[in-house]
Amino acid sequence: MSRAPVTAFDLARVRKDFPILERTMRGRPLVYLDNANSTQKPRTVIETEARFYTEQYANIHRGVYLLSQEATAAYDRARERVARFVNARSTREIVFVRGTTEAINLVASSWGRKNLKSGDEVLISEMEHHSGIVPWQLACEAAGAKLRVIPVTDAGELDLEAAERLFTPKTKILSLIHISNALGTVNPVAALVAMAKRRDVPVLLDGAQTISHKAVDVQALGCDFYCFSGHKLFGPTGIGVLWAREDLLDAMPPYHGGGNMIHQVTFEKTTYAPLPFKFEAGTTNIAGTIGLAAAIDYVDAIGYDAIGSHEHRLLERLLAGLKRIPQVRVLGAPKERIGVVSLVLDGVHPHDAGTVLDLEGIAIRAGHHCVQPLMARFGVPASIRVSLAFYNTEAEVDAFLAGLAKCAEVFKG
């Protein structure tokens, strides 16, 4: 049975909602600190998806029989739920995709095909995830356009003065990560959106790291495209959301062709379905979409204020503890950040540290975190990344700090 909605933040109660947190790893309690990579799933999401497959499953928007109509209604309710969650003006602005990566590829390919030409410029930042770089590189190569990059300061923040200078009459779009997946930096998107709007430049925000930590209101942000992944929001993998202004989506050509996205097909010409179906070719991740709506319900029931307060306490404890380990160098020190911290341990390769920590039952990320240019900016090929979620505890932070200190001792000299 699903649990009743959480009405107040109760950490012990919350942890019981996540069955995987009861596991042991290598004989020790699991300490999961890889939440920027992917988050764990509450029982209500797992049960919602399982119930859809056991009781409701049928393909959608095709069947005249009752089972298909029920599945279609559940899918359509999920889109309405997402629209309310991000404060979209209409469900026509909500496109279901596989994740943030596909959303950015969709915009870069479709919007880019229509709007980019030789000599144009696309503005991104030095802290972009690879999925915020490569799709735009491909679009620029196809159009003969140029990629320009806002630099990152030693503090791990975007250089706003440089950003102002990088806008030119040739700038056609600003595509920016909302919160860094490596440094935890909360970017000043209001200032950057304002810079872009003064020049009538559209803005895409990558909200993959934002969505599990902060409420998102796309109208208040003033951006033109916003995207996130379900699996970062305690929901299923293989489902994500592209929100975009309806007029922009209307003007964009289809991204993928096939069933579900058409109005009429002849060998001479095809006309396309209305929004948002024009961008949802083939059978979509129906169960994942419904599971995503369940995840949104769960997070909303806890509330972002409670989530933010708890995670901030954990982050302060983590940063204070890291200062007590002399071999640690934390990458960046942004003024506003979430519970994502990248660090290097002098004389220890991140993969070795990750292996030692794994022996303690502690799961962290070791590597370049899909931000190789950002790692290069800080002069390292890779780092250890700790990323927190609201189900983490102070004891888990302490366990990581003890494991890291042990790692420093093991590799000393």
mmCIF file of C-alpha atoms in Angstrom:
data_model
loop_
_atom_site.group_PDB
_atom_site.id
_atom_site.type_symbol
_atom_site.label_atom_id
_atom_site.label_comp_id
_atom_site.label_asym_id
_atom_site.label_seq_id
_atom_site.Cartn_x
_atom_site.Cartn_y
_atom_site.Cartn_z
ATOM 1 C CA MET A 1 0.000 0.000 0.000
ATOM 2 C CA SER A 2 1.183 3.537 -0.702
ATOM 3 C CA ARG A 3 1.908 5.744 2.253
ATOM 4 C CA ALA A 4 -0.283 8.698 3.048
ATOM 5 C CA PRO A 5 1.140 12.024 1.854
ATOM 6 C CA VAL A 6 3.918 13.466 3.963
ATOM 7 C CA THR A 7 2.546 16.605 5.563
ATOM 8 C CA ALA A 8 5.642 17.734 7.466
ATOM 9 C CA PHE A 9 9.323 16.959 7.154
ATOM 10 C CA ASP A 10 10.076 13.969 9.313
ATOM 11 C CA LEU A 11 13.434 12.498 8.312
ATOM 12 C CA ALA A 12 12.876 9.078 9.861
ATOM 13 C CA ARG A 13 9.496 8.832 8.182
ATOM 14 C CA VAL A 14 10.893 10.057 4.853
ATOM 15 C CA ARG A 15 13.676 7.483 4.880
ATOM 16 C CA LYS A 16 11.151 4.686 5.339
ATOM 17 C CA ASP A 17 9.536 5.803 2.090
ATOM 18 C CA PHE A 18 12.707 4.810 0.208
ATOM 19 C CA PRO A 19 13.118 1.024 0.417
ATOM 20 C CA ILE A 20 16.610 1.033 -1.067
ATOM 21 C CA LEU A 21 17.906 3.023 1.901
ATOM 22 C CA GLU A 22 17.342 -0.080 4.049
ATOM 23 C CA ARG A 23 19.995 -1.974 2.082
ATOM 24 C CA THR A 24 23.485 -2.745 3.245
ATOM 25 C CA MET A 25 26.539 -2.510 1.028
ATOM 26 C CA ARG A 26 29.580 -4.630 1.796
ATOM 27 C CA GLY A 27 28.105 -5.357 5.188
ATOM 28 C CA ARG A 28 27.518 -1.701 6.082
ATOM 29 C CA PRO A 29 24.454 0.534 5.860
ATOM 30 C CA LEU A 30 24.195 2.131 2.430
ATOM 31 C CA VAL A 31 25.211 5.803 2.440
ATOM 32 C CA TYR A 32 23.975 7.171 -0.876
ATOM 33 C CA LEU A 33 25.632 10.499 -1.733
ATOM 34 C CA ASP A 34 25.421 10.390 -5.537
ATOM 35 C CA ASN A 35 22.153 12.264 -5.869
ATOM 36 C CA ALA A 36 23.348 14.703 -8.526
ATOM 37 C CA ASN A 37 23.816 11.651 -10.711
ATOM 38 C CA SER A 38 20.428 10.118 -9.996
ATOM 39 C CA THR A 39 18.070 10.098 -7.033
ATOM 40 C CA GLN A 40 16.446 7.131 -5.292
ATOM 41 C CA LYS A 41 12.740 6.407 -5.671
ATOM 42 C CA PRO A 42 10.062 6.545 -2.986
ATOM 43 C CA ARG A 43 7.692 3.606 -2.629
ATOM 44 C CA THR A 44 4.777 5.633 -4.017
ATOM 45 C CA VAL A 45 6.576 6.120 -7.354
ATOM 46 C CA ILE A 46 7.570 2.460 -7.551
ATOM 47 C CA GLU A 47 4.023 1.331 -6.727
ATOM 48 C CA THR A 48 2.391 3.804 -9.118
ATOM 49 C CA GLU A 49 4.449 2.555 -12.026
ATOM 50 C CA ALA A 50 3.902 -1.105 -11.066
ATOM 51 C CA ARG A 51 0.148 -0.526 -10.675
ATOM 52 C CA PHE A 52 -0.048 1.017 -14.125
ATOM 53 C CA TYR A 53 1.564 -2.080 -15.642
ATOM 54 C CA THR A 54 -0.524 -4.540 -13.617
ATOM 55 C CA GLU A 55 -3.922 -2.812 -13.828
ATOM 56 C CA GLN A 56 -4.047 -0.066 -16.460
ATOM 57 C CA TYR A 57 -1.528 -0.710 -19.193
ATOM 58 C CA ALA A 58 -2.517 -0.053 -22.797
ATOM 59 C CA ASN A 59 -1.166 2.234 -25.474
ATOM 60 C CA ILE A 60 -2.581 5.752 -25.455
ATOM 61 C CA HIS A 61 -4.362 8.063 -27.886
ATOM 62 C CA ARG A 62 -5.097 5.104 -30.169
ATOM 63 C CA GLY A 63 -7.569 2.668 -28.644
ATOM 64 C CA VAL A 64 -11.347 3.039 -28.547
ATOM 65 C CA TYR A 65 -11.560 0.397 -25.807
ATOM 66 C CA LEU A 66 -11.919 1.291 -22.136
ATOM 67 C CA LEU A 67 -8.461 0.182 -21.026
ATOM 68 C CA SER A 68 -6.790 2.471 -23.540
ATOM 69 C CA GLN A 69 -9.060 5.327 -22.538
ATOM 70 C CA GLU A 70 -8.094 4.845 -18.883
ATOM 71 C CA ALA A 71 -4.375 4.831 -19.759
ATOM 72 C CA THR A 72 -4.835 7.923 -21.909
ATOM 73 C CA ALA A 73 -6.628 9.733 -19.106
ATOM 74 C CA ALA A 74 -3.834 8.891 -16.641
ATOM 75 C CA TYR A 75 -1.198 10.088 -19.110
ATOM 76 C CA ASP A 76 -3.050 13.322 -19.806
ATOM 77 C CA ARG A 77 -3.464 13.956 -16.064
ATOM 78 C CA ALA A 78 0.292 13.552 -15.685
ATOM 79 C CA ARG A 79 0.866 16.298 -18.257
ATOM 80 C CA GLU A 80 -1.555 18.564 -16.400
ATOM 81 C CA ARG A 81 0.319 17.805 -13.172
ATOM 82 C CA VAL A 82 3.666 18.764 -14.707
ATOM 83 C CA ALA A 83 2.179 21.957 -16.153
ATOM 84 C CA ARG A 84 0.952 23.033 -12.696
ATOM 85 C CA PHE A 85 4.278 22.025 -11.136
ATOM 86 C CA VAL A 86 6.323 24.432 -13.272
ATOM 87 C CA ASN A 87 3.530 27.007 -13.670
ATOM 88 C CA ALA A 88 3.200 26.585 -17.429
ATOM 89 C CA ARG A 89 0.475 28.577 -19.130
ATOM 90 C CA SER A 90 -0.884 25.487 -20.871
ATOM 91 C CA THR A 91 -0.329 21.737 -21.237
ATOM 92 C CA ARG A 92 0.554 22.507 -24.858
ATOM 93 C CA GLU A 93 3.850 23.866 -23.516
ATOM 94 C CA ILE A 94 4.815 20.530 -21.887
ATOM 95 C CA VAL A 95 6.676 18.102 -24.149
ATOM 96 C CA PHE A 96 7.605 14.701 -22.736
ATOM 97 C CA VAL A 97 11.104 13.599 -23.699
ATOM 98 C CA ARG A 98 13.555 10.986 -22.396
ATOM 99 C CA GLY A 99 15.402 13.475 -20.228
ATOM 100 C CA THR A 100 17.256 16.772 -20.089
ATOM 101 C CA THR A 101 19.737 15.639 -22.717
ATOM 102 C CA GLU A 102 17.027 14.902 -25.252
ATOM 103 C CA ALA A 103 15.274 18.178 -24.433
ATOM 104 C CA ILE A 104 18.395 20.220 -25.215
ATOM 105 C CA ASN A 105 19.031 18.178 -28.345
ATOM 106 C CA LEU A 106 15.446 18.830 -29.422
ATOM 107 C CA VAL A 107 15.817 22.586 -29.055
ATOM 108 C CA ALA A 108 19.309 22.709 -30.580
ATOM 109 C CA SER A 109 18.199 20.619 -33.535
ATOM 110 C CA SER A 110 14.707 21.963 -34.188
ATOM 111 C CA TRP A 111 14.987 25.580 -33.061
ATOM 112 C CA GLY A 112 18.566 25.694 -34.337
ATOM 113 C CA ARG A 113 17.600 24.376 -37.775
ATOM 114 C CA LYS A 114 15.056 27.159 -38.154
ATOM 115 C CA ASN A 115 16.924 30.042 -36.545
ATOM 116 C CA LEU A 116 20.699 29.578 -36.859
ATOM 117 C CA LYS A 117 22.680 30.564 -39.920
ATOM 118 C CA SER A 118 26.295 31.082 -40.857
ATOM 119 C CA GLY A 119 28.020 33.659 -38.665
ATOM 120 C CA ASP A 120 25.482 33.481 -35.830
ATOM 121 C CA GLU A 121 26.591 32.867 -32.242
ATOM 122 C CA VAL A 122 25.290 30.589 -29.484
ATOM 123 C CA LEU A 123 26.188 31.628 -25.952
ATOM 124 C CA ILE A 124 26.733 28.968 -23.275
ATOM 125 C CA SER A 125 28.886 28.823 -20.122
ATOM 126 C CA GLU A 126 32.092 27.140 -19.038
ATOM 127 C CA MET A 127 30.225 25.122 -16.411
ATOM 128 C CA GLU A 128 27.820 23.418 -18.809
ATOM 129 C CA HIS A 129 27.225 19.697 -18.630
ATOM 130 C CA HIS A 130 28.313 17.950 -21.820
ATOM 131 C CA SER A 131 24.632 17.785 -22.771
ATOM 132 C CA GLY A 132 24.614 21.581 -22.759
ATOM 133 C CA ILE A 133 27.682 21.762 -25.003
ATOM 134 C CA VAL A 134 27.608 18.992 -27.582
ATOM 135 C CA PRO A 135 24.060 19.541 -28.966
ATOM 136 C CA TRP A 136 24.905 23.197 -29.585
ATOM 137 C CA GLN A 137 28.238 22.270 -31.155
ATOM 138 C CA LEU A 138 26.344 20.012 -33.555
ATOM 139 C CA ALA A 139 23.817 22.761 -34.311
ATOM 140 C CA CYS A 140 26.599 25.302 -34.875
ATOM 141 C CA GLU A 141 28.478 22.935 -37.173
ATOM 142 C CA ALA A 142 25.326 22.356 -39.217
ATOM 143 C CA ALA A 143 24.576 26.074 -39.560
ATOM 144 C CA GLY A 144 28.092 27.496 -39.717
ATOM 145 C CA ALA A 145 27.476 29.285 -36.419
ATOM 146 C CA LYS A 146 29.933 29.821 -33.563
ATOM 147 C CA LEU A 147 29.858 28.781 -29.898
ATOM 148 C CA ARG A 148 30.865 31.433 -27.360
ATOM 149 C CA VAL A 149 31.509 30.625 -23.699
ATOM 150 C CA ILE A 150 30.926 32.646 -20.494
ATOM 151 C CA PRO A 151 33.941 31.994 -18.222
ATOM 152 C CA VAL A 152 33.830 30.749 -14.647
ATOM 153 C CA THR A 153 35.692 32.529 -11.834
ATOM 154 C CA ASP A 154 37.927 30.845 -9.233
ATOM 155 C CA ALA A 155 34.930 30.904 -6.905
ATOM 156 C CA GLY A 156 33.004 28.728 -9.334
ATOM 157 C CA GLU A 157 30.637 31.493 -10.401
ATOM 158 C CA LEU A 158 29.866 32.869 -13.820
ATOM 159 C CA ASP A 159 31.718 36.055 -14.748
ATOM 160 C CA LEU A 160 28.777 38.388 -15.361
ATOM 161 C CA GLU A 161 30.896 41.233 -16.731
ATOM 162 C CA ALA A 162 32.338 38.850 -19.296
ATOM 163 C CA ALA A 163 28.842 37.582 -20.070
ATOM 164 C CA GLU A 164 27.700 41.133 -20.799
ATOM 165 C CA ARG A 165 30.585 41.559 -23.229
ATOM 166 C CA LEU A 166 29.972 38.215 -24.937
ATOM 167 C CA PHE A 167 26.485 39.216 -26.095
ATOM 168 C CA THR A 168 26.750 40.606 -29.609
ATOM 169 C CA PRO A 169 24.241 41.383 -32.370
ATOM 170 C CA LYS A 170 25.066 37.883 -33.662
ATOM 171 C CA THR A 171 23.965 36.129 -30.443
ATOM 172 C CA LYS A 172 20.888 34.051 -31.251
ATOM 173 C CA ILE A 173 20.321 32.104 -28.023
ATOM 174 C CA LEU A 174 21.669 31.779 -24.468
ATOM 175 C CA SER A 175 21.706 28.171 -23.202
ATOM 176 C CA LEU A 176 22.666 27.862 -19.567
ATOM 177 C CA ILE A 177 22.759 25.381 -16.725
ATOM 178 C CA HIS A 178 20.587 26.666 -13.861
ATOM 179 C CA ILE A 179 22.590 24.937 -11.101
ATOM 180 C CA SER A 180 26.008 23.381 -11.682
ATOM 181 C CA ASN A 181 26.023 19.591 -11.407
ATOM 182 C CA ALA A 182 29.683 19.686 -10.325
ATOM 183 C CA LEU A 183 30.049 22.759 -8.093
ATOM 184 C CA GLY A 184 26.503 23.191 -6.833
ATOM 185 C CA THR A 185 26.599 26.844 -7.933
ATOM 186 C CA VAL A 186 23.170 28.428 -8.257
ATOM 187 C CA ASN A 187 23.615 30.658 -11.255
ATOM 188 C CA PRO A 188 22.172 34.209 -11.250
ATOM 189 C CA VAL A 189 19.722 33.350 -13.979
ATOM 190 C CA ALA A 190 17.543 36.405 -13.346
ATOM 191 C CA ALA A 191 20.459 38.699 -14.244
ATOM 192 C CA LEU A 192 21.429 36.599 -17.250
ATOM 193 C CA VAL A 193 17.862 36.322 -18.537
ATOM 194 C CA ALA A 194 17.581 40.112 -18.200
ATOM 195 C CA MET A 195 20.785 40.577 -20.236
ATOM 196 C CA ALA A 196 19.383 38.313 -22.931
ATOM 197 C CA LYS A 197 15.946 39.922 -22.976
ATOM 198 C CA ARG A 198 17.390 43.391 -23.439
ATOM 199 C CA ARG A 199 18.684 42.042 -26.741
ATOM 200 C CA ASP A 200 15.634 39.894 -27.622
ATOM 201 C CA VAL A 201 17.737 36.740 -27.258
ATOM 202 C CA PRO A 202 15.813 33.615 -26.155
ATOM 203 C CA VAL A 203 17.061 31.660 -23.141
ATOM 204 C CA LEU A 204 17.166 27.933 -22.437
ATOM 205 C CA LEU A 205 17.730 26.840 -18.832
ATOM 206 C CA ASP A 206 18.911 23.335 -17.937
ATOM 207 C CA GLY A 207 17.123 22.555 -14.693
ATOM 208 C CA ALA A 208 18.366 18.991 -14.220
ATOM 209 C CA GLN A 209 19.995 19.817 -10.875
ATOM 210 C CA THR A 210 17.460 22.415 -9.814
ATOM 211 C CA ILE A 211 14.300 20.395 -9.857
ATOM 212 C CA SER A 212 15.005 18.245 -6.780
ATOM 213 C CA HIS A 213 16.131 21.191 -4.639
ATOM 214 C CA LYS A 214 14.136 24.282 -5.587
ATOM 215 C CA ALA A 215 10.683 25.150 -6.868
ATOM 216 C CA VAL A 216 10.642 26.152 -10.532
ATOM 217 C CA ASP A 217 8.248 28.755 -11.923
ATOM 218 C CA VAL A 218 8.966 29.117 -15.623
ATOM 219 C CA GLN A 219 6.921 32.297 -15.953
ATOM 220 C CA ALA A 220 8.734 33.968 -13.054
ATOM 221 C CA LEU A 221 12.110 32.912 -14.452
ATOM 222 C CA GLY A 222 11.301 34.648 -17.710
ATOM 223 C CA CYS A 223 13.118 32.057 -19.798
ATOM 224 C CA ASP A 224 11.888 30.579 -23.066
ATOM 225 C CA PHE A 225 12.870 26.914 -22.640
ATOM 226 C CA TYR A 226 13.271 24.906 -19.426
ATOM 227 C CA CYS A 227 14.083 21.225 -19.129
ATOM 228 C CA PHE A 228 14.626 18.555 -16.490
ATOM 229 C CA SER A 229 14.794 14.787 -16.017
ATOM 230 C CA GLY A 230 12.421 12.607 -14.009
ATOM 231 C CA HIS A 231 15.162 10.468 -12.509
ATOM 232 C CA LYS A 232 16.717 13.508 -10.809
ATOM 233 C CA LEU A 233 13.330 14.226 -9.204
ATOM 234 C CA PHE A 234 12.917 10.881 -7.420
ATOM 235 C CA GLY A 235 10.976 9.666 -10.455
ATOM 236 C CA PRO A 236 11.559 7.051 -13.150
ATOM 237 C CA THR A 237 14.416 7.009 -15.644
ATOM 238 C CA GLY A 238 13.739 7.567 -19.340
ATOM 239 C CA ILE A 239 11.291 10.420 -18.846
ATOM 240 C CA GLY A 240 11.910 14.146 -18.841
ATOM 241 C CA VAL A 241 10.236 17.422 -19.629
ATOM 242 C CA LEU A 242 10.826 20.216 -22.076
ATOM 243 C CA TRP A 243 8.778 23.281 -21.244
ATOM 244 C CA ALA A 244 8.778 25.955 -23.915
ATOM 245 C CA ARG A 245 6.761 29.002 -24.860
ATOM 246 C CA GLU A 246 3.926 27.902 -27.056
ATOM 247 C CA ASP A 247 4.686 30.371 -29.845
ATOM 248 C CA LEU A 248 8.263 29.082 -30.077
ATOM 249 C CA LEU A 249 7.171 25.432 -30.174
ATOM 250 C CA ASP A 250 4.550 26.257 -32.787
ATOM 251 C CA ALA A 251 7.189 27.788 -35.051
ATOM 252 C CA MET A 252 9.692 24.940 -34.649
ATOM 253 C CA PRO A 253 9.802 22.027 -37.109
ATOM 254 C CA PRO A 254 9.321 18.466 -35.789
ATOM 255 C CA TYR A 255 12.323 16.814 -34.176
ATOM 256 C CA HIS A 256 11.502 13.145 -34.781
ATOM 257 C CA GLY A 257 9.066 11.765 -37.324
ATOM 258 C CA GLY A 258 6.709 8.812 -36.947
ATOM 259 C CA GLY A 259 3.404 7.889 -35.380
ATOM 260 C CA ASN A 260 1.552 10.087 -32.901
ATOM 261 C CA MET A 261 3.131 13.316 -34.210
ATOM 262 C CA ILE A 262 1.182 13.515 -37.469
ATOM 263 C CA HIS A 263 -2.154 14.919 -38.552
ATOM 264 C CA GLN A 264 -2.281 13.423 -42.048
ATOM 265 C CA VAL A 265 0.265 11.538 -44.109
ATOM 266 C CA THR A 266 0.376 11.119 -47.868
ATOM 267 C CA PHE A 267 3.352 10.281 -50.038
ATOM 268 C CA GLU A 268 3.292 13.862 -51.272
ATOM 269 C CA LYS A 269 3.056 15.713 -47.933
ATOM 270 C CA THR A 270 2.629 15.225 -44.205
ATOM 271 C CA THR A 271 0.917 17.613 -41.842
ATOM 272 C CA TYR A 272 1.603 17.524 -38.150
ATOM 273 C CA ALA A 273 -0.346 17.102 -34.935
ATOM 274 C CA PRO A 274 -0.975 20.097 -32.679
ATOM 275 C CA LEU A 275 1.229 20.802 -29.676
ATOM 276 C CA PRO A 276 2.645 19.085 -27.793
ATOM 277 C CA PHE A 277 2.188 15.912 -29.843
ATOM 278 C CA LYS A 278 4.162 17.308 -32.781
ATOM 279 C CA PHE A 279 7.279 16.612 -30.713
ATOM 280 C CA GLU A 280 6.269 13.223 -29.255
ATOM 281 C CA ALA A 281 6.805 10.741 -32.083
ATOM 282 C CA GLY A 282 6.056 7.075 -31.451
ATOM 283 C CA THR A 283 4.941 5.459 -28.226
ATOM 284 C CA THR A 284 6.272 7.505 -25.354
ATOM 285 C CA ASN A 285 7.299 6.351 -21.871
ATOM 286 C CA ILE A 286 3.719 6.131 -20.612
ATOM 287 C CA ALA A 287 4.430 4.427 -17.288
ATOM 288 C CA GLY A 288 7.392 6.724 -16.671
ATOM 289 C CA THR A 289 5.243 9.777 -17.276
ATOM 290 C CA ILE A 290 2.651 8.615 -14.773
ATOM 291 C CA GLY A 291 5.438 7.757 -12.324
ATOM 292 C CA LEU A 292 6.865 11.255 -12.775
ATOM 293 C CA ALA A 293 3.529 12.755 -11.734
ATOM 294 C CA ALA A 294 3.633 10.570 -8.602
ATOM 295 C CA ALA A 295 7.136 11.847 -7.841
ATOM 296 C CA ILE A 296 5.948 15.436 -8.180
ATOM 297 C CA ASP A 297 3.088 14.716 -5.772
ATOM 298 C CA TYR A 298 5.584 13.259 -3.300
ATOM 299 C CA VAL A 299 8.023 16.183 -3.456
ATOM 300 C CA ASP A 300 5.216 18.716 -3.256
ATOM 301 C CA ALA A 301 3.858 16.991 -0.150
ATOM 302 C CA ILE A 302 7.203 17.411 1.610
ATOM 303 C CA GLY A 303 7.687 20.955 0.333
ATOM 304 C CA TYR A 304 10.751 22.717 -1.033
ATOM 305 C CA ASP A 305 11.117 24.911 2.061
ATOM 306 C CA ALA A 306 11.587 21.838 4.258
ATOM 307 C CA ILE A 307 13.845 20.209 1.676
ATOM 308 C CA GLY A 308 16.003 23.310 1.371
ATOM 309 C CA SER A 309 16.372 23.825 5.128
ATOM 310 C CA HIS A 310 17.414 20.232 5.769
ATOM 311 C CA GLU A 311 19.841 20.096 2.855
ATOM 312 C CA HIS A 312 21.402 23.404 3.903
ATOM 313 C CA ARG A 313 22.138 22.012 7.378
ATOM 314 C CA LEU A 314 23.779 18.973 5.802
ATOM 315 C CA LEU A 315 25.810 21.133 3.414
ATOM 316 C CA GLU A 316 27.128 23.331 6.242
ATOM 317 C CA ARG A 317 28.160 20.222 8.168
ATOM 318 C CA LEU A 318 29.865 18.781 5.105
ATOM 319 C CA LEU A 319 31.819 21.944 4.268
ATOM 320 C CA ALA A 320 32.901 22.418 7.892
ATOM 321 C CA GLY A 321 34.088 18.816 8.064
ATOM 322 C CA LEU A 322 36.040 19.079 4.816
ATOM 323 C CA LYS A 323 37.978 22.045 6.232
ATOM 324 C CA ARG A 324 39.298 19.747 8.945
ATOM 325 C CA ILE A 325 40.967 17.415 6.413
ATOM 326 C CA PRO A 326 44.145 19.238 5.290
ATOM 327 C CA GLN A 327 44.581 17.232 2.079
ATOM 328 C CA VAL A 328 41.181 18.349 0.747
ATOM 329 C CA ARG A 329 40.744 21.093 -1.851
ATOM 330 C CA VAL A 330 37.143 22.001 -2.621
ATOM 331 C CA LEU A 331 36.567 23.234 -6.166
ATOM 332 C CA GLY A 332 34.943 26.659 -6.094
ATOM 333 C CA ALA A 333 33.297 28.537 -3.252
ATOM 334 C CA PRO A 334 30.132 30.027 -4.730
ATOM 335 C CA LYS A 335 28.086 32.385 -2.586
ATOM 336 C CA GLU A 336 24.872 30.536 -3.428
ATOM 337 C CA ARG A 337 25.003 26.781 -3.769
ATOM 338 C CA ILE A 338 23.073 23.593 -3.180
ATOM 339 C CA GLY A 339 24.405 20.418 -1.576
ATOM 340 C CA VAL A 340 26.750 19.433 -4.378
ATOM 341 C CA VAL A 341 30.485 19.623 -3.650
ATOM 342 C CA SER A 342 33.424 18.589 -5.821
ATOM 343 C CA LEU A 343 36.814 18.127 -4.226
ATOM 344 C CA VAL A 344 40.235 16.692 -4.764
ATOM 345 C CA LEU A 345 42.295 14.829 -2.192
ATOM 346 C CA ASP A 346 46.002 15.571 -2.580
ATOM 347 C CA GLY A 347 47.921 12.558 -3.848
ATOM 348 C CA VAL A 348 44.823 10.389 -4.286
ATOM 349 C CA HIS A 349 43.122 9.651 -7.587
ATOM 350 C CA PRO A 350 39.347 10.177 -7.303
ATOM 351 C CA HIS A 351 38.696 6.632 -8.500
ATOM 352 C CA ASP A 352 40.904 5.244 -5.717
ATOM 353 C CA ALA A 353 39.047 7.376 -3.196
ATOM 354 C CA GLY A 354 35.740 6.182 -4.624
ATOM 355 C CA THR A 355 36.854 2.578 -4.226
ATOM 356 C CA VAL A 356 37.943 3.057 -0.616
ATOM 357 C CA LEU A 357 34.665 4.786 0.205
ATOM 358 C CA ASP A 358 32.717 2.028 -1.504
ATOM 359 C CA LEU A 359 34.320 -0.470 0.879
ATOM 360 C CA GLU A 360 32.677 1.583 3.654
ATOM 361 C CA GLY A 361 29.286 1.333 1.944
ATOM 362 C CA ILE A 362 29.463 4.962 0.765
ATOM 363 C CA ALA A 363 28.378 5.782 -2.793
ATOM 364 C CA ILE A 364 29.859 8.943 -4.295
ATOM 365 C CA ARG A 365 30.767 9.976 -7.849
ATOM 366 C CA ALA A 366 34.396 9.991 -8.972
ATOM 367 C CA GLY A 367 35.327 11.286 -12.405
ATOM 368 C CA HIS A 368 34.775 14.292 -14.620
ATOM 369 C CA HIS A 369 31.004 14.413 -14.026
ATOM 370 C CA CYS A 370 30.365 15.101 -17.737
ATOM 371 C CA VAL A 371 31.934 18.571 -17.338
ATOM 372 C CA GLN A 372 35.422 18.072 -18.746
ATOM 373 C CA PRO A 373 35.867 21.780 -19.692
ATOM 374 C CA LEU A 374 34.978 22.789 -16.125
ATOM 375 C CA MET A 375 37.408 20.258 -14.661
ATOM 376 C CA ALA A 376 40.076 21.672 -17.008
ATOM 377 C CA ARG A 377 39.212 25.179 -15.759
ATOM 378 C CA PHE A 378 40.142 24.064 -12.241
ATOM 379 C CA GLY A 379 43.230 22.204 -13.472
ATOM 380 C CA VAL A 380 42.108 18.691 -12.631
ATOM 381 C CA PRO A 381 41.071 15.771 -14.845
ATOM 382 C CA ALA A 382 38.543 14.525 -12.315
ATOM 383 C CA SER A 383 37.236 15.031 -8.788
ATOM 384 C CA ILE A 384 35.323 13.417 -5.965
ATOM 385 C CA ARG A 385 31.732 14.641 -5.906
ATOM 386 C CA VAL A 386 29.381 14.462 -2.936
ATOM 387 C CA SER A 387 25.758 15.321 -3.617
ATOM 388 C CA LEU A 388 23.002 15.461 -1.024
ATOM 389 C CA ALA A 389 19.289 14.823 -1.046
ATOM 390 C CA PHE A 390 16.626 15.430 1.586
ATOM 391 C CA TYR A 391 16.722 11.790 2.717
ATOM 392 C CA ASN A 392 20.384 12.033 3.755
ATOM 393 C CA THR A 393 21.304 12.356 7.433
ATOM 394 C CA GLU A 394 23.975 14.128 9.464
ATOM 395 C CA ALA A 395 25.307 10.681 10.405
ATOM 396 C CA GLU A 396 25.784 9.905 6.710
ATOM 397 C CA VAL A 397 27.712 13.143 6.190
ATOM 398 C CA ASP A 398 29.889 12.201 9.158
ATOM 399 C CA ALA A 399 30.415 8.713 7.722
ATOM 400 C CA PHE A 400 31.615 10.221 4.450
ATOM 401 C CA LEU A 401 34.002 12.593 6.252
ATOM 402 C CA ALA A 402 35.416 9.727 8.289
ATOM 403 C CA GLY A 403 35.782 7.621 5.147
ATOM 404 C CA LEU A 404 37.564 10.447 3.345
ATOM 405 C CA ALA A 405 39.943 10.965 6.271
ATOM 406 C CA LYS A 406 40.657 7.242 6.241
ATOM 407 C CA CYS A 407 41.331 7.423 2.527
ATOM 408 C CA ALA A 408 43.814 10.270 3.054
ATOM 409 C CA GLU A 409 45.556 8.189 5.702
ATOM 410 C CA VAL A 410 45.682 5.027 3.548
ATOM 411 C CA PHE A 411 47.380 6.828 0.663
ATOM 412 C CA LYS A 412 49.646 9.029 2.793
ATOM 413 C CA GLY A 413 53.281 8.934 1.774
#
